GROMACS .gro file of C-alpha atoms in nm:
model
  202
    1MET     CA    1   1.101  -1.453  -1.268
    2ASP     CA    2   1.065  -1.541  -0.900
    3ASN     CA    3   1.026  -1.174  -0.811
    4TYR     CA    4   0.747  -1.137  -1.068
    5LYS     CA    5   0.568  -1.439  -0.923
    6LYS     CA    6   0.606  -1.315  -0.566
    7ASN     CA    7   0.493  -0.964  -0.653
    8GLY     CA    8   0.204  -1.103  -0.858
    9TYR     CA    9   0.094  -1.313  -0.562
   10GLN     CA   10   0.092  -1.009  -0.334
   11VAL     CA   11  -0.101  -0.803  -0.590
   12ILE     CA   12  -0.363  -1.080  -0.612
   13ARG     CA   13  -0.393  -1.080  -0.232
   14LEU     CA   14  -0.450  -0.704  -0.232
   15CYS     CA   15  -0.714  -0.742  -0.503
   16LEU     CA   16  -0.889  -1.014  -0.304
   17TYR     CA   17  -0.897  -0.788   0.000
   18GLN     CA   18  -1.054  -0.518  -0.213
   19PHE     CA   19  -1.310  -0.760  -0.356
   20GLY     CA   20  -1.409  -0.883  -0.011
   21MET     CA   21  -1.441  -0.533   0.131
   22THR     CA   22  -1.633  -0.422  -0.178
   23LEU     CA   23  -1.902  -0.679  -0.107
   24PHE     CA   24  -1.904  -0.584   0.259
   25GLY     CA   25  -1.927  -0.212   0.181
   26LEU     CA   26  -2.208  -0.255  -0.072
   27VAL     CA   27  -2.413  -0.472   0.163
   28VAL     CA   28  -2.370  -0.223   0.449
   29ALA     CA   29  -2.448   0.072   0.221
   30MET     CA   30  -2.771  -0.089   0.099
   31ALA     CA   31  -2.874  -0.174   0.454
   32THR     CA   32  -2.825   0.186   0.570
   33SER     CA   33  -2.932   0.370   0.254
   34THR     CA   34  -3.238   0.520   0.423
   35SER     CA   35  -3.024   0.726   0.663
   36ASP     CA   36  -2.758   0.970   0.543
   37THR     CA   37  -2.586   0.964   0.880
   38LEU     CA   38  -2.571   0.585   0.900
   39ILE     CA   39  -2.448   0.542   0.545
   40LEU     CA   40  -2.169   0.793   0.613
   41TRP     CA   41  -2.046   0.629   0.933
   42THR     CA   42  -2.072   0.277   0.797
   43GLY     CA   43  -1.885   0.400   0.489
   44VAL     CA   44  -1.609   0.543   0.706
   45PHE     CA   45  -1.589   0.215   0.897
   46SER     CA   46  -1.572   0.011   0.574
   47ALA     CA   47  -1.298   0.232   0.431
   48LEU     CA   48  -1.088   0.227   0.749
   49PHE     CA   49  -1.127  -0.148   0.790
   50TYR     CA   50  -1.016  -0.203   0.430
   51LEU     CA   51  -0.713   0.023   0.477
   52TYR     CA   52  -0.625  -0.162   0.797
   53LEU     CA   53  -0.634  -0.496   0.613
   54VAL     CA   54  -0.408  -0.384   0.329
   55TYR     CA   55  -0.175  -0.211   0.576
   56SER     CA   56  -0.143  -0.531   0.779
   57LEU     CA   57  -0.070  -0.736   0.468
   58VAL     CA   58   0.203  -0.504   0.340
   59TYR     CA   59   0.349  -0.446   0.688
   60GLU     CA   60   0.389  -0.822   0.731
   61LEU     CA   61   0.551  -0.841   0.388
   62GLY     CA   62   0.791  -0.565   0.492
   63GLN     CA   63   0.889  -0.761   0.803
   64LYS     CA   64   0.962  -1.073   0.598
   65ASP     CA   65   1.167  -0.873   0.351
   66GLY     CA   66   1.350  -0.710   0.641
   67ILE     CA   67   1.482  -1.049   0.749
   68ARG     CA   68   1.607  -1.118   0.395
   69ILE     CA   69   1.763  -0.771   0.375
   70GLU     CA   70   1.947  -0.831   0.703
   71ALA     CA   71   2.073  -1.164   0.570
   72GLY     CA   72   2.191  -1.001   0.247
   73LYS     CA   73   1.948  -1.201   0.034
   74ARG     CA   74   1.747  -0.902  -0.084
   75LYS     CA   75   1.812  -0.538  -0.162
   76TYR     CA   76   1.603  -0.282   0.021
   77ASN     CA   77   1.346  -0.119  -0.204
   78PRO     CA   78   1.137   0.135  -0.008
   79LEU     CA   79   0.896   0.170  -0.301
   80ARG     CA   80   0.793  -0.196  -0.314
   81GLY     CA   81   0.472  -0.129  -0.120
   82PHE     CA   82   0.394   0.161  -0.350
   83GLY     CA   83   0.447  -0.054  -0.660
   84LEU     CA   84   0.228  -0.337  -0.530
   85ALA     CA   85  -0.055  -0.099  -0.440
   86LEU     CA   86  -0.024   0.079  -0.774
   87ALA     CA   87  -0.052  -0.251  -0.961
   88ALA     CA   88  -0.345  -0.368  -0.747
   89ASN     CA   89  -0.527  -0.038  -0.809
   90SER     CA   90  -0.449  -0.014  -1.180
   91LEU     CA   91  -0.808  -0.093  -1.280
   92ASN     CA   92  -0.942   0.160  -1.028
   93ILE     CA   93  -0.708   0.426  -1.167
   94LEU     CA   94  -0.809   0.346  -1.527
   95LEU     CA   95  -1.178   0.370  -1.442
   96GLY     CA   96  -1.115   0.694  -1.255
   97ILE     CA   97  -0.944   0.845  -1.559
   98LEU     CA   98  -1.220   0.730  -1.798
   99SER     CA   99  -1.499   0.858  -1.573
  100PHE     CA  100  -1.321   1.192  -1.526
  101ILE     CA  101  -1.266   1.243  -1.900
  102GLY     CA  102  -1.623   1.138  -1.981
  103LYS     CA  103  -1.771   1.367  -1.717
  104VAL     CA  104  -1.567   1.671  -1.825
  105ILE     CA  105  -1.643   1.627  -2.196
  106TYR     CA  106  -2.012   1.557  -2.136
  107ASP     CA  107  -2.051   1.865  -1.915
  108SER     CA  108  -1.878   2.085  -2.172
  109ASN     CA  109  -2.057   1.985  -2.495
  110ALA     CA  110  -2.311   1.716  -2.393
  111ALA     CA  111  -2.153   1.453  -2.620
  112SER     CA  112  -2.360   1.136  -2.586
  113TRP     CA  113  -2.061   0.902  -2.613
  114ALA     CA  114  -1.887   1.087  -2.328
  115GLY     CA  115  -2.196   1.056  -2.112
  116GLU     CA  116  -2.212   0.684  -2.181
  117MET     CA  117  -1.842   0.640  -2.108
  118TYR     CA  118  -1.880   0.826  -1.780
  119GLY     CA  119  -2.188   0.624  -1.684
  120VAL     CA  120  -2.024   0.286  -1.748
  121ALA     CA  121  -1.688   0.373  -1.591
  122ASN     CA  122  -1.848   0.538  -1.289
  123THR     CA  123  -2.084   0.245  -1.227
  124ILE     CA  124  -1.805  -0.012  -1.245
  125ALA     CA  125  -1.577   0.200  -1.028
  126LYS     CA  126  -1.845   0.235  -0.760
  127PHE     CA  127  -1.918  -0.138  -0.775
  128ILE     CA  128  -1.557  -0.256  -0.733
  129GLN     CA  129  -1.485   0.001  -0.463
  130GLY     CA  130  -1.794  -0.049  -0.252
  131MET     CA  131  -1.609   0.027   0.072
  132TYR     CA  132  -1.603   0.394  -0.029
  133VAL     CA  133  -1.968   0.419  -0.137
  134GLY     CA  134  -2.087   0.583   0.184
  135ILE     CA  135  -1.817   0.850   0.171
  136LEU     CA  136  -1.858   0.913  -0.203
  137LYS     CA  137  -2.235   0.942  -0.174
  138THR     CA  138  -2.206   1.193   0.111
  139PHE     CA  139  -1.922   1.418  -0.009
  140PHE     CA  140  -1.850   1.343  -0.376
  141MET     CA  141  -2.185   1.264  -0.532
  142ASP     CA  142  -2.138   1.460  -0.857
  143VAL     CA  143  -1.767   1.537  -0.842
  144SER     CA  144  -1.595   1.453  -1.171
  145PHE     CA  145  -1.264   1.346  -1.016
  146ALA     CA  146  -1.413   1.144  -0.728
  147ASN     CA  147  -1.306   0.808  -0.871
  148LEU     CA  148  -0.950   0.935  -0.910
  149LEU     CA  149  -0.928   0.991  -0.534
  150THR     CA  150  -1.033   0.645  -0.415
  151PRO     CA  151  -0.708   0.458  -0.502
  152ILE     CA  152  -0.492   0.716  -0.322
  153PRO     CA  153  -0.554   0.606   0.043
  154ALA     CA  154  -0.460   0.244  -0.027
  155ILE     CA  155  -0.146   0.346  -0.217
  156ILE     CA  156  -0.033   0.575   0.065
  157VAL     CA  157  -0.110   0.317   0.334
  158CYS     CA  158   0.075   0.039   0.150
  159THR     CA  159   0.378   0.259   0.090
  160ILE     CA  160   0.403   0.354   0.457
  161GLY     CA  161   0.316   0.004   0.578
  162TYR     CA  162   0.597  -0.163   0.384
  163ILE     CA  163   0.859   0.089   0.497
  164LEU     CA  164   0.755   0.054   0.861
  165GLY     CA  165   0.744  -0.324   0.829
  166VAL     CA  166   1.106  -0.331   0.717
  167LYS     CA  167   1.216  -0.068   0.968
  168TYR     CA  168   1.058  -0.228   1.273
  169CYS     CA  169   1.115  -0.590   1.184
  170HIS     CA  170   1.229  -0.777   1.497
  171GLY     CA  171   1.602  -0.825   1.490
  172VAL     CA  172   1.653  -0.624   1.173
  173LYS     CA  173   1.891  -0.330   1.176
  174GLN     CA  174   1.881  -0.044   0.931
  175PRO     CA  175   2.198   0.023   0.725
  176GLU     CA  176   2.309   0.308   0.952
  177GLU     CA  177   2.243   0.093   1.259
  178GLN     CA  178   2.443  -0.193   1.108
  179GLU     CA  179   2.740   0.041   1.045
  180GLU     CA  180   2.721   0.173   1.401
  181LYS     CA  181   2.713  -0.180   1.539
  182LYS     CA  182   3.014  -0.276   1.324
  183ASN     CA  183   3.212   0.025   1.446
  184LYS     CA  184   3.138  -0.062   1.808
  185THR     CA  185   3.243  -0.422   1.750
  186ASP     CA  186   3.569  -0.318   1.584
  187ARG     CA  187   3.639  -0.079   1.870
  188TYR     CA  188   3.599  -0.334   2.148
  189TYR     CA  189   3.704  -0.646   1.958
  190PRO     CA  190   3.996  -0.568   1.722
  191ASN     CA  191   4.059  -0.828   1.455
  192ILE     CA  192   4.343  -1.082   1.478
  193SER     CA  193   4.567  -0.906   1.228
  194ASP     CA  194   4.568  -0.589   1.439
  195ILE     CA  195   4.667  -0.790   1.748
  196GLN     CA  196   4.949  -0.963   1.559
  197LYS     CA  197   5.081  -0.630   1.431
  198ALA     CA  198   5.081  -0.489   1.782
  199LYS     CA  199   5.280  -0.790   1.910
  200ARG     CA  200   5.539  -0.753   1.634
  201LYS     CA  201   5.595  -0.390   1.721
  202LYS     CA  202   5.670  -0.491   2.082
   0.00000   0.00000   0.00000
């Protein structure tokens, strides 16, 4: 139960970061909408800043978990960052799937319900992922799978960020490093039983 609470808390934090950057991205996009060049570069900045924020959050989480792993209080799960990002982006993924299906069906047989589904899903997806608006408007304006691509950067960044956070946590050794350290210790500092056995042989 504690793990669910802790993971839920981290997912909420990731969602709040997305919400904050959505507002920032939408405001910047509206302010620069008259210039294609400006809206692109401000969109790139918004997207990179958002990815930096979620990377920092998950990297810090990885460092904290690294301390617990070193102390034997937690098992190492390299996919924890991936799972958190996947959960935080579940709504984005759902909207991406709905907009993709609606767009494909509408383009093939002009079904009105498919067009409406695409319109609603696409509008909501653009609104809750405002940090990507500049990039989407420039490169993926009428691409059916555009909303399926937007969750991918955050998922990749969170996966890598968590692994690096654990790996480079100060004072934390990886399993192979721990084994090497143990072997060196045993080599230079034999245990008491070995010393006693050596004395008996003499």
